[in-house]
């Protein structure tokens, strides 16, 4: 018989001691530890494990070696396994082939203690002998810390899982049975197989020498003596090392689940049970689904205890557009709320009091599109955009004329001098109105004619005769524009020059000065008043301009114009109909004549209780006059024919001070509104 012998370990020991190899320098076996070798036939190869030392000296420790040969005896490789710090002896006792490698069982023996302190180790390599993991059987219950060294492990693969059987004591040991998974773990939660640090190296250049052996026939002694059996009762104990008792796992699938749309959920029944049975017959420890329904599982632990639990799965139905577009007035705010979510993100942040709150206050100054991202505890997300439109506050200007010595009350304050007052009038619906009141004193007589063109207001106040019967005109110009007045001009009869003021003179009114051109040719034959430097007529300011024309002139209309900075022009026509002239002339309207630009004159304004209303534009027609407060309530109604003389209305003494409206509706369908102030 031809046998190949492996020689390695620095000539310290041989797998088989062969005298014929003495020429290699084999040392005396007095300094060698006896080698142990186990051979197995796996995977069309011969696997062997052997334990021993491969170095000289008293500090040498036992390692073990894994060797793989072909079925023809050719050496494929040799791997050495040992303690990284040489603190323990390693003795391999059994090798078992598994689908993806080899399981090796053995003993870990401390160098400085006796054999009874040995502990079992288990390791796994791949098919090429590369170490995958190593575990050490340890514990503090019974005699598990005193492992026997003389009896080898009984290693086996059963039911697809690795087992090993050994005694637990050096002398009168019990039987120890360990069942593991493919990674060296046990089926319960006990930590009896912690990781064990083992080094693994490739043995370089091992010797593979053929030798010649002879074989002889051996006859074994046989006996037909009867086999005697005796009943023996064994006591079985399950040890749980360094942990709680077995079979204490509690089944809990968790609370009911609200699932986001287009998502899945996995229910976990736990890994500590022996068997699982879900409602559809599946037997895994987990169950994945995305369908609404009730899911349940029954489990059995290794002690035979059974538990059941169920959980309801529903789908979150989140609205796509929770907030409609909204409209607010300038200066107002809008509060929106979206409760029930875990996280919030609002934007833009500039007009928000909070970007991460469920309730936020929006106060934009311009039209703004807002966004919201919100997520539920289940991770469901809703998204929305909505537009908030900001309406500008209505703005209007009121001119309140009062007589010297009278008072006007606005906003709870009393005024006795010309002034400009701005108030916000609350609205029952819609937006509040910003009203600018221009307070100015004037004669008791209402203007003869009023024209408003753009932001300019022209009022023909009166026409008087001087001693030479020249007509003297007073015209008030109010500029509510932001741009200042450059000049204003009043039409003169063709070919005539105003009597006063003189050409090149300076006209002064309200501490403002104007250069006079008399006559002026552009844009029409007129008298022009041009503002001097530093003179500013704007933002509601008013000036009264005066001039005289020769006695023979009596125009029915006065063409007026104005130029504002930088190049803005405003023109209109004032008529002189019904404007009283002292002394009165026989000039007057004929039957059926109409005034251009009908107006509703109201005086005095403020009034103490008696209101005169100029309805001469509708002389001969029935007019309906209504007194209305600022809340739109009708307080007083008067119906009567209009005449050239003003109509008199006696206001109720119970009418409180404040701002009111007088509405006129004539028989021809005309509707006009004028404001007045009651000041007792």
Tab-separated table of C-alpha atoms in Angstrom, residues 105-534:
chain	number	residue	atom	x	y	z
A	105	UNK	CA	-15.825	20.852	17.181
A	106	UNK	CA	-13.169	20.784	19.894
A	107	UNK	CA	-11.835	21.915	23.267
A	108	UNK	CA	-10.333	25.205	24.464
A	109	UNK	CA	-7.938	24.410	27.401
A	110	UNK	CA	-6.276	27.231	29.366
A	111	UNK	CA	-2.499	26.827	29.531
A	112	UNK	CA	-2.176	27.343	33.305
A	113	UNK	CA	-5.110	25.228	34.540
A	114	UNK	CA	-6.096	21.613	34.522
A	115	UNK	CA	-8.038	19.689	31.934
A	116	UNK	CA	-11.261	20.043	33.885
A	117	UNK	CA	-11.398	23.783	32.995
A	118	UNK	CA	-11.695	22.987	29.302
A	119	UNK	CA	-14.574	24.443	27.298
A	120	UNK	CA	-16.166	23.389	24.055
A	121	UNK	CA	-15.655	25.446	20.900
A	122	UNK	CA	-17.383	25.277	17.535
A	123	UNK	CA	-16.206	26.965	14.343
A	124	UNK	CA	-17.189	26.994	10.707
A	125	UNK	CA	-15.079	27.377	7.561
A	126	UNK	CA	-15.974	27.547	3.903
A	127	UNK	CA	-15.011	24.723	1.499
A	128	UNK	CA	-11.518	26.215	1.194
A	129	UNK	CA	-10.849	26.198	4.938
A	130	UNK	CA	-11.363	29.958	5.405
A	131	UNK	CA	-12.722	30.751	8.855
A	132	UNK	CA	-16.297	32.095	8.813
A	133	UNK	CA	-17.113	32.252	12.532
A	134	UNK	CA	-16.165	30.663	15.841
A	135	UNK	CA	-18.154	30.276	19.072
A	136	UNK	CA	-17.265	29.122	22.621
A	137	UNK	CA	-19.725	27.180	24.769
A	138	UNK	CA	-19.734	29.025	28.101
A	139	UNK	CA	-21.965	29.515	31.100
A	140	UNK	CA	-22.324	29.472	34.858
A	141	UNK	CA	-24.998	26.817	35.456
A	142	UNK	CA	-24.093	23.325	36.726
A	143	UNK	CA	-20.828	21.901	35.417
A	144	UNK	CA	-20.935	23.461	31.978
A	145	UNK	CA	-17.656	25.230	32.746
A	146	UNK	CA	-15.882	21.866	33.319
A	147	UNK	CA	-15.832	20.193	29.938
A	148	UNK	CA	-14.300	16.752	29.486
A	149	UNK	CA	-11.215	16.496	27.308
A	150	UNK	CA	-10.897	12.754	26.973
A	151	UNK	CA	-14.231	12.054	25.305
A	152	UNK	CA	-14.648	13.482	21.796
A	153	UNK	CA	-17.718	15.346	20.639
A	154	UNK	CA	-20.479	13.566	18.888
A	155	UNK	CA	-21.002	15.924	15.928
A	156	UNK	CA	-23.819	15.430	13.417
A	157	UNK	CA	-26.087	17.274	10.960
A	158	UNK	CA	-29.746	16.385	11.561
A	159	UNK	CA	-32.807	18.063	10.140
A	160	UNK	CA	-30.552	20.510	8.288
A	161	UNK	CA	-29.112	21.833	11.584
A	162	UNK	CA	-25.773	21.105	13.319
A	163	UNK	CA	-25.785	19.232	16.670
A	164	UNK	CA	-23.140	17.956	19.005
A	165	UNK	CA	-23.287	15.668	22.036
A	166	UNK	CA	-20.698	15.518	24.837
A	167	UNK	CA	-20.285	14.893	28.539
A	168	UNK	CA	-20.297	17.793	30.985
A	169	UNK	CA	-17.882	16.598	33.679
A	170	UNK	CA	-14.344	15.207	33.841
A	171	UNK	CA	-15.356	12.092	35.791
A	172	UNK	CA	-19.046	11.307	36.189
A	173	UNK	CA	-20.387	13.666	33.537
A	174	UNK	CA	-23.918	14.087	32.284
A	175	UNK	CA	-24.832	14.135	28.615
A	176	UNK	CA	-24.793	17.607	26.971
A	177	UNK	CA	-26.843	18.090	23.787
A	178	UNK	CA	-26.525	21.334	21.786
A	179	UNK	CA	-28.637	22.193	18.736
A	180	UNK	CA	-27.516	25.166	16.614
A	181	UNK	CA	-28.503	27.086	13.511
A	182	UNK	CA	-26.215	27.601	10.530
A	183	UNK	CA	-24.521	30.569	12.231
A	184	UNK	CA	-23.811	28.855	15.540
A	185	UNK	CA	-26.824	30.259	17.339
A	186	UNK	CA	-29.284	28.428	19.535
A	187	UNK	CA	-33.042	28.444	19.051
A	188	UNK	CA	-33.856	30.270	22.272
A	189	UNK	CA	-32.715	33.687	23.484
A	190	UNK	CA	-29.892	32.391	25.706
A	191	UNK	CA	-26.391	33.637	24.989
A	192	UNK	CA	-24.598	30.297	25.489
A	193	UNK	CA	-22.453	30.546	22.349
A	194	UNK	CA	-20.634	33.892	22.340
A	195	UNK	CA	-18.059	34.725	19.688
A	196	UNK	CA	-14.615	33.154	20.228
A	197	UNK	CA	-11.447	34.733	18.822
A	198	UNK	CA	-9.438	32.179	16.807
A	199	UNK	CA	-6.674	32.961	14.328
A	200	UNK	CA	-6.471	31.157	11.004
A	201	UNK	CA	-3.406	30.982	8.752
A	202	UNK	CA	-2.289	29.078	5.682
A	203	UNK	CA	0.502	26.527	6.364
A	204	UNK	CA	3.258	27.273	3.829
A	205	UNK	CA	5.039	24.503	1.881
A	206	UNK	CA	3.815	21.410	3.714
A	207	UNK	CA	5.561	18.098	2.879
A	208	UNK	CA	3.524	15.436	1.099
A	209	UNK	CA	5.741	12.291	0.854
A	210	UNK	CA	4.558	8.849	-0.339
A	211	UNK	CA	5.519	5.816	1.807
A	212	UNK	CA	5.055	2.051	1.455
A	213	UNK	CA	2.908	0.198	4.047
A	214	UNK	CA	1.910	-3.412	4.291
A	215	UNK	CA	-1.421	-4.764	5.404
A	216	UNK	CA	-2.295	-8.092	7.054
A	217	UNK	CA	-5.586	-9.882	7.529
A	218	UNK	CA	-7.144	-9.435	10.947
A	219	UNK	CA	-9.718	-11.712	12.401
A	220	UNK	CA	-11.905	-10.264	15.099
A	221	UNK	CA	-13.212	-12.322	18.020
A	222	UNK	CA	-16.936	-12.852	17.737
A	223	UNK	CA	-19.364	-13.966	20.403
A	224	UNK	CA	-23.009	-14.911	20.369
A	225	UNK	CA	-23.573	-13.992	23.989
A	226	UNK	CA	-27.044	-12.485	24.477
A	227	UNK	CA	-27.331	-8.716	24.778
A	228	UNK	CA	-28.587	-7.675	28.134
A	229	UNK	CA	-30.494	-4.387	28.447
A	230	UNK	CA	-31.493	-2.508	31.541
A	231	UNK	CA	-34.024	0.354	31.803
A	232	UNK	CA	-32.477	3.626	32.883
A	233	UNK	CA	-34.356	6.801	33.708
A	234	UNK	CA	-32.526	9.935	32.653
A	235	UNK	CA	-33.173	13.434	34.021
A	236	UNK	CA	-33.117	16.192	31.383
A	237	UNK	CA	-32.337	19.813	32.259
A	238	UNK	CA	-32.398	22.762	29.871
A	239	UNK	CA	-29.847	25.391	30.850
A	240	UNK	CA	-30.432	29.042	29.949
A	241	UNK	CA	-27.144	30.827	30.366
A	242	UNK	CA	-27.022	34.451	31.608
A	243	UNK	CA	-30.597	35.361	30.548
A	244	UNK	CA	-34.278	35.069	31.469
A	245	UNK	CA	-36.111	31.769	31.534
A	246	UNK	CA	-37.229	30.197	28.285
A	247	UNK	CA	-40.704	30.522	26.757
A	248	UNK	CA	-41.324	34.071	28.049
A	249	UNK	CA	-41.821	35.779	24.665
A	250	UNK	CA	-45.091	37.677	24.319
A	251	UNK	CA	-46.827	37.958	20.972
A	252	UNK	CA	-47.625	41.559	20.041
A	253	UNK	CA	-48.346	42.680	16.489
A	254	UNK	CA	-48.597	46.276	17.690
A	255	UNK	CA	-51.435	48.793	17.359
A	256	UNK	CA	-53.784	49.068	14.405
A	257	UNK	CA	-52.063	50.582	11.374
A	258	UNK	CA	-53.153	53.453	9.158
A	259	UNK	CA	-51.260	52.909	5.939
A	260	UNK	CA	-50.379	55.625	3.455
A	261	UNK	CA	-51.687	55.162	-0.047
A	262	UNK	CA	-49.323	53.264	-2.400
A	263	UNK	CA	-47.390	51.828	0.587
A	264	UNK	CA	-46.884	48.448	2.239
A	265	UNK	CA	-46.540	47.313	5.848
A	266	UNK	CA	-44.795	44.294	7.392
A	267	UNK	CA	-46.204	42.784	10.592
A	268	UNK	CA	-43.610	41.133	12.857
A	269	UNK	CA	-44.693	38.319	15.167
A	270	UNK	CA	-41.230	37.980	16.750
A	271	UNK	CA	-38.478	35.406	16.156
A	272	UNK	CA	-38.663	33.538	19.458
A	273	UNK	CA	-41.483	31.138	18.653
A	274	UNK	CA	-41.358	27.588	17.322
A	275	UNK	CA	-44.217	27.947	14.795
A	276	UNK	CA	-46.421	30.595	13.164
A	277	UNK	CA	-49.808	30.392	11.446
A	278	UNK	CA	-51.306	33.495	9.792
A	279	UNK	CA	-54.913	33.929	8.739
A	280	UNK	CA	-54.122	32.842	5.170
A	281	UNK	CA	-52.139	29.760	6.220
A	282	UNK	CA	-48.644	31.246	5.771
A	283	UNK	CA	-46.086	30.198	8.393
A	284	UNK	CA	-43.382	32.885	8.349
A	285	UNK	CA	-42.656	35.094	11.364
A	286	UNK	CA	-43.475	38.197	9.260
A	287	UNK	CA	-46.351	39.139	6.978
A	288	UNK	CA	-46.210	41.878	4.324
A	289	UNK	CA	-49.298	43.405	2.710
A	290	UNK	CA	-50.825	46.606	1.326
A	291	UNK	CA	-54.482	45.559	1.438
A	292	UNK	CA	-57.048	46.814	3.936
A	293	UNK	CA	-58.207	44.119	6.333
A	294	UNK	CA	-57.889	42.319	9.669
A	295	UNK	CA	-54.701	40.250	10.034
A	296	UNK	CA	-54.088	37.632	12.733
A	297	UNK	CA	-51.430	35.107	13.682
A	298	UNK	CA	-51.308	32.123	16.052
A	299	UNK	CA	-47.885	31.194	17.473
A	300	UNK	CA	-46.575	28.273	19.516
A	301	UNK	CA	-43.380	28.520	21.578
A	302	UNK	CA	-40.890	25.732	22.303
A	303	UNK	CA	-42.745	24.994	25.567
A	304	UNK	CA	-45.978	24.294	23.682
A	305	UNK	CA	-47.719	27.505	24.769
A	306	UNK	CA	-50.000	29.128	22.175
A	307	UNK	CA	-50.801	32.827	21.673
A	308	UNK	CA	-52.935	34.786	19.195
A	309	UNK	CA	-52.998	38.445	18.178
A	310	UNK	CA	-54.619	40.495	15.437
A	311	UNK	CA	-54.209	43.967	13.933
A	312	UNK	CA	-56.424	46.083	11.673
A	313	UNK	CA	-54.949	47.716	8.575
A	314	UNK	CA	-56.679	50.747	7.064
A	315	UNK	CA	-55.580	53.270	4.441
A	316	UNK	CA	-55.203	56.962	5.178
A	317	UNK	CA	-57.468	59.097	2.964
A	318	UNK	CA	-55.908	62.573	2.979
A	319	UNK	CA	-57.668	65.428	1.224
A	320	UNK	CA	-55.806	66.962	-1.691
A	321	UNK	CA	-56.957	70.581	-1.248
A	322	UNK	CA	-57.899	71.335	2.367
A	323	UNK	CA	-57.680	75.137	1.992
A	324	UNK	CA	-59.637	77.203	-0.566
A	325	UNK	CA	-58.344	80.427	-2.038
A	326	UNK	CA	-59.198	83.384	0.203
A	327	UNK	CA	-59.578	87.153	-0.013
A	328	UNK	CA	-58.718	89.624	2.754
A	329	UNK	CA	-58.512	93.394	3.028
A	330	UNK	CA	-55.190	95.184	3.371
A	331	UNK	CA	-53.998	95.073	6.988
A	332	UNK	CA	-56.177	92.087	7.899
A	333	UNK	CA	-54.944	88.616	8.846
A	334	UNK	CA	-56.193	85.107	8.099
A	335	UNK	CA	-55.954	82.172	10.535
A	336	UNK	CA	-55.858	78.644	9.080
A	337	UNK	CA	-55.571	75.356	10.952
A	338	UNK	CA	-54.689	71.770	9.954
A	339	UNK	CA	-54.754	69.579	13.101
A	340	UNK	CA	-53.976	65.865	13.278
A	341	UNK	CA	-50.506	65.793	11.700
A	342	UNK	CA	-47.071	65.260	13.217
A	343	UNK	CA	-44.947	67.667	11.193
A	344	UNK	CA	-45.791	70.855	9.318
A	345	UNK	CA	-43.953	73.093	6.877
A	346	UNK	CA	-45.669	76.302	5.731
A	347	UNK	CA	-44.285	78.804	3.261
A	348	UNK	CA	-43.347	81.425	2.358
A	349	UNK	CA	-42.194	82.421	5.820
A	350	UNK	CA	-42.257	86.200	5.334
A	351	UNK	CA	-45.931	86.744	6.219
A	352	UNK	CA	-46.395	83.841	8.689
A	353	UNK	CA	-46.262	83.811	12.483
A	354	UNK	CA	-45.036	80.165	12.450
A	355	UNK	CA	-43.789	77.778	9.757
A	356	UNK	CA	-44.053	74.496	11.720
A	357	UNK	CA	-47.312	74.899	13.693
A	358	UNK	CA	-50.691	73.242	13.038
A	359	UNK	CA	-52.406	76.663	13.257
A	360	UNK	CA	-50.845	79.703	11.587
A	361	UNK	CA	-51.748	83.357	11.099
A	362	UNK	CA	-51.234	84.768	7.593
A	363	UNK	CA	-50.877	88.527	7.121
A	364	UNK	CA	-49.618	89.192	3.600
A	365	UNK	CA	-49.267	92.716	2.224
A	366	UNK	CA	-49.761	91.544	-1.351
A	367	UNK	CA	-51.312	88.624	-3.210
A	368	UNK	CA	-49.456	85.521	-1.981
A	369	UNK	CA	-49.581	81.806	-2.843
A	370	UNK	CA	-48.998	79.683	0.262
A	371	UNK	CA	-47.872	76.033	0.448
A	372	UNK	CA	-48.269	73.389	3.151
A	373	UNK	CA	-46.511	70.036	3.625
A	374	UNK	CA	-47.889	67.989	6.543
A	375	UNK	CA	-47.164	64.383	7.559
A	376	UNK	CA	-49.054	61.974	9.827
A	377	UNK	CA	-47.528	59.684	12.476
A	378	UNK	CA	-47.736	56.903	9.868
A	379	UNK	CA	-45.633	58.938	7.437
A	380	UNK	CA	-48.524	59.937	5.155
A	381	UNK	CA	-47.961	63.342	3.536
A	382	UNK	CA	-50.496	65.910	2.348
A	383	UNK	CA	-49.616	68.863	0.149
A	384	UNK	CA	-51.659	71.941	-0.691
A	385	UNK	CA	-51.302	75.365	-2.279
A	386	UNK	CA	-53.786	78.196	-1.931
A	387	UNK	CA	-53.914	81.854	-2.918
A	388	UNK	CA	-54.608	84.709	-0.515
A	389	UNK	CA	-55.683	87.836	-2.401
A	390	UNK	CA	-55.179	91.179	-0.647
A	391	UNK	CA	-57.751	93.823	-1.576
A	392	UNK	CA	-56.635	97.458	-1.279
A	393	UNK	CA	-58.679	99.606	1.080
A	394	UNK	CA	-61.072	101.998	-0.688
A	395	UNK	CA	-59.814	105.575	-0.495
A	396	UNK	CA	-61.818	108.755	-0.900
A	397	UNK	CA	-61.494	112.429	-0.079
A	398	UNK	CA	-64.171	114.585	1.595
A	399	UNK	CA	-64.133	118.384	1.691
A	400	UNK	CA	-65.924	119.803	4.735
A	401	UNK	CA	-66.525	123.536	4.715
A	402	UNK	CA	-67.462	125.394	7.850
A	403	UNK	CA	-67.932	128.986	8.867
A	404	UNK	CA	-65.512	130.903	11.076
A	405	UNK	CA	-66.354	130.263	14.719
A	406	UNK	CA	-68.027	126.899	14.029
A	407	UNK	CA	-66.584	123.510	14.979
A	408	UNK	CA	-66.399	120.107	13.290
A	409	UNK	CA	-66.099	116.801	15.164
A	410	UNK	CA	-64.385	113.885	13.436
A	411	UNK	CA	-63.245	110.684	15.094
A	412	UNK	CA	-64.093	112.046	18.536
A	413	UNK	CA	-61.936	115.173	18.044
A	414	UNK	CA	-63.118	118.776	17.561
A	415	UNK	CA	-61.679	121.007	14.837
A	416	UNK	CA	-62.115	124.807	14.558
A	417	UNK	CA	-59.457	125.580	11.930
A	418	UNK	CA	-58.748	124.340	8.428
A	419	UNK	CA	-57.068	120.943	8.595
A	420	UNK	CA	-56.694	117.552	6.868
A	421	UNK	CA	-57.914	114.521	8.826
A	422	UNK	CA	-57.627	110.865	7.805
A	423	UNK	CA	-59.976	108.273	9.337
A	424	UNK	CA	-60.788	104.606	8.715
A	425	UNK	CA	-64.525	104.010	8.374
A	426	UNK	CA	-65.460	100.427	9.351
A	427	UNK	CA	-67.484	98.511	6.789
A	428	UNK	CA	-70.326	96.107	7.609
A	429	UNK	CA	-69.312	94.128	4.516
A	430	UNK	CA	-66.209	94.346	2.378
A	431	UNK	CA	-63.153	96.382	3.308
A	432	UNK	CA	-62.968	99.445	5.515
A	433	UNK	CA	-62.606	102.808	3.762
A	434	UNK	CA	-59.803	105.313	4.312
A	435	UNK	CA	-61.358	108.776	4.146
A	436	UNK	CA	-59.361	111.990	3.985
A	437	UNK	CA	-61.379	114.953	5.270
A	438	UNK	CA	-60.319	118.395	4.094
A	439	UNK	CA	-61.627	120.985	6.564
A	440	UNK	CA	-61.865	124.548	5.296
A	441	UNK	CA	-63.903	127.656	6.113
A	442	UNK	CA	-65.989	129.427	3.495
A	443	UNK	CA	-68.874	131.757	3.104
A	444	UNK	CA	-72.279	130.434	3.970
A	445	UNK	CA	-73.316	130.321	0.333
A	446	UNK	CA	-72.616	127.028	-1.389
A	447	UNK	CA	-70.426	127.028	-4.534
A	448	UNK	CA	-72.264	128.033	-7.676
A	449	UNK	CA	-70.646	125.235	-9.634
A	450	UNK	CA	-68.250	122.413	-8.833
A	451	UNK	CA	-66.214	120.374	-11.300
A	452	UNK	CA	-63.856	117.510	-10.466
A	453	UNK	CA	-61.382	116.418	-13.071
A	454	UNK	CA	-59.019	113.673	-11.987
A	455	UNK	CA	-57.527	114.743	-8.678
A	456	UNK	CA	-58.346	118.444	-9.187
A	457	UNK	CA	-61.476	120.152	-7.916
A	458	UNK	CA	-62.675	123.555	-9.253
A	459	UNK	CA	-65.363	125.500	-7.398
A	460	UNK	CA	-66.903	128.772	-8.572
A	461	UNK	CA	-67.562	130.374	-5.192
A	462	UNK	CA	-69.164	133.686	-6.125
A	463	UNK	CA	-69.395	136.577	-8.590
A	464	UNK	CA	-69.543	140.148	-7.262
A	465	UNK	CA	-69.770	143.578	-8.868
A	466	UNK	CA	-67.349	146.313	-7.908
A	467	UNK	CA	-68.028	150.017	-8.030
A	468	UNK	CA	-67.370	150.075	-11.796
A	469	UNK	CA	-69.663	147.059	-12.291
A	470	UNK	CA	-66.666	144.892	-13.149
A	471	UNK	CA	-67.354	141.262	-12.413
A	472	UNK	CA	-65.112	139.871	-9.658
A	473	UNK	CA	-64.687	136.059	-9.719
A	474	UNK	CA	-63.517	133.820	-6.827
A	475	UNK	CA	-62.545	130.288	-7.880
A	476	UNK	CA	-61.159	127.696	-5.472
A	477	UNK	CA	-58.739	125.042	-6.751
A	478	UNK	CA	-58.150	121.915	-4.617
A	479	UNK	CA	-55.317	119.596	-5.598
A	480	UNK	CA	-55.608	116.109	-4.072
A	481	UNK	CA	-52.804	114.784	-6.272
A	482	UNK	CA	-49.366	113.947	-4.977
A	483	UNK	CA	-47.817	116.126	-7.711
A	484	UNK	CA	-47.611	119.874	-7.085
A	485	UNK	CA	-49.473	122.496	-9.101
A	486	UNK	CA	-47.274	124.397	-11.580
A	487	UNK	CA	-49.938	126.811	-12.785
A	488	UNK	CA	-53.659	127.279	-13.270
A	489	UNK	CA	-55.364	129.481	-15.871
A	490	UNK	CA	-58.903	130.899	-16.277
A	491	UNK	CA	-60.387	131.788	-19.650
A	492	UNK	CA	-60.956	135.486	-20.477
A	493	UNK	CA	-63.479	136.771	-23.024
A	494	UNK	CA	-61.932	137.069	-26.473
A	495	UNK	CA	-59.706	140.117	-26.839
A	496	UNK	CA	-60.079	141.235	-23.224
A	497	UNK	CA	-57.624	141.624	-20.374
A	498	UNK	CA	-58.480	141.113	-16.734
A	499	UNK	CA	-58.812	144.304	-14.729
A	500	UNK	CA	-56.957	142.807	-11.760
A	501	UNK	CA	-54.479	141.385	-10.923
A	502	UNK	CA	-52.086	143.243	-13.203
A	503	UNK	CA	-49.615	141.685	-15.612
A	504	UNK	CA	-46.354	140.737	-13.845
A	505	UNK	CA	-47.811	141.131	-10.328
A	506	UNK	CA	-47.612	138.554	-7.552
A	507	UNK	CA	-50.847	137.050	-6.222
A	508	UNK	CA	-50.647	135.697	-2.625
A	509	UNK	CA	-53.123	133.393	-0.903
A	510	UNK	CA	-52.720	131.023	2.058
A	511	UNK	CA	-49.026	131.957	2.293
A	512	UNK	CA	-48.441	130.755	-1.266
A	513	UNK	CA	-47.334	133.157	-4.037
A	514	UNK	CA	-48.113	133.054	-7.741
A	515	UNK	CA	-46.709	135.062	-10.676
A	516	UNK	CA	-49.510	136.566	-12.780
A	517	UNK	CA	-49.580	136.649	-16.597
A	518	UNK	CA	-52.450	138.823	-17.858
A	519	UNK	CA	-53.305	138.068	-20.577
A	520	UNK	CA	-51.902	134.606	-21.254
A	521	UNK	CA	-52.011	133.046	-24.712
A	522	UNK	CA	-51.470	129.328	-24.103
A	523	UNK	CA	-53.231	126.942	-24.046
A	524	UNK	CA	-56.043	129.486	-24.565
A	525	UNK	CA	-56.680	133.230	-23.977
A	526	UNK	CA	-56.664	133.426	-20.184
A	527	UNK	CA	-55.199	134.835	-16.994
A	528	UNK	CA	-52.519	132.535	-15.579
A	529	UNK	CA	-51.324	132.059	-11.978
A	530	UNK	CA	-47.891	130.325	-11.902
A	531	UNK	CA	-46.567	128.984	-8.578
A	532	UNK	CA	-43.305	130.501	-7.376
A	533	UNK	CA	-40.412	128.348	-6.173
A	534	UNK	CA	-41.169	126.755	-2.814
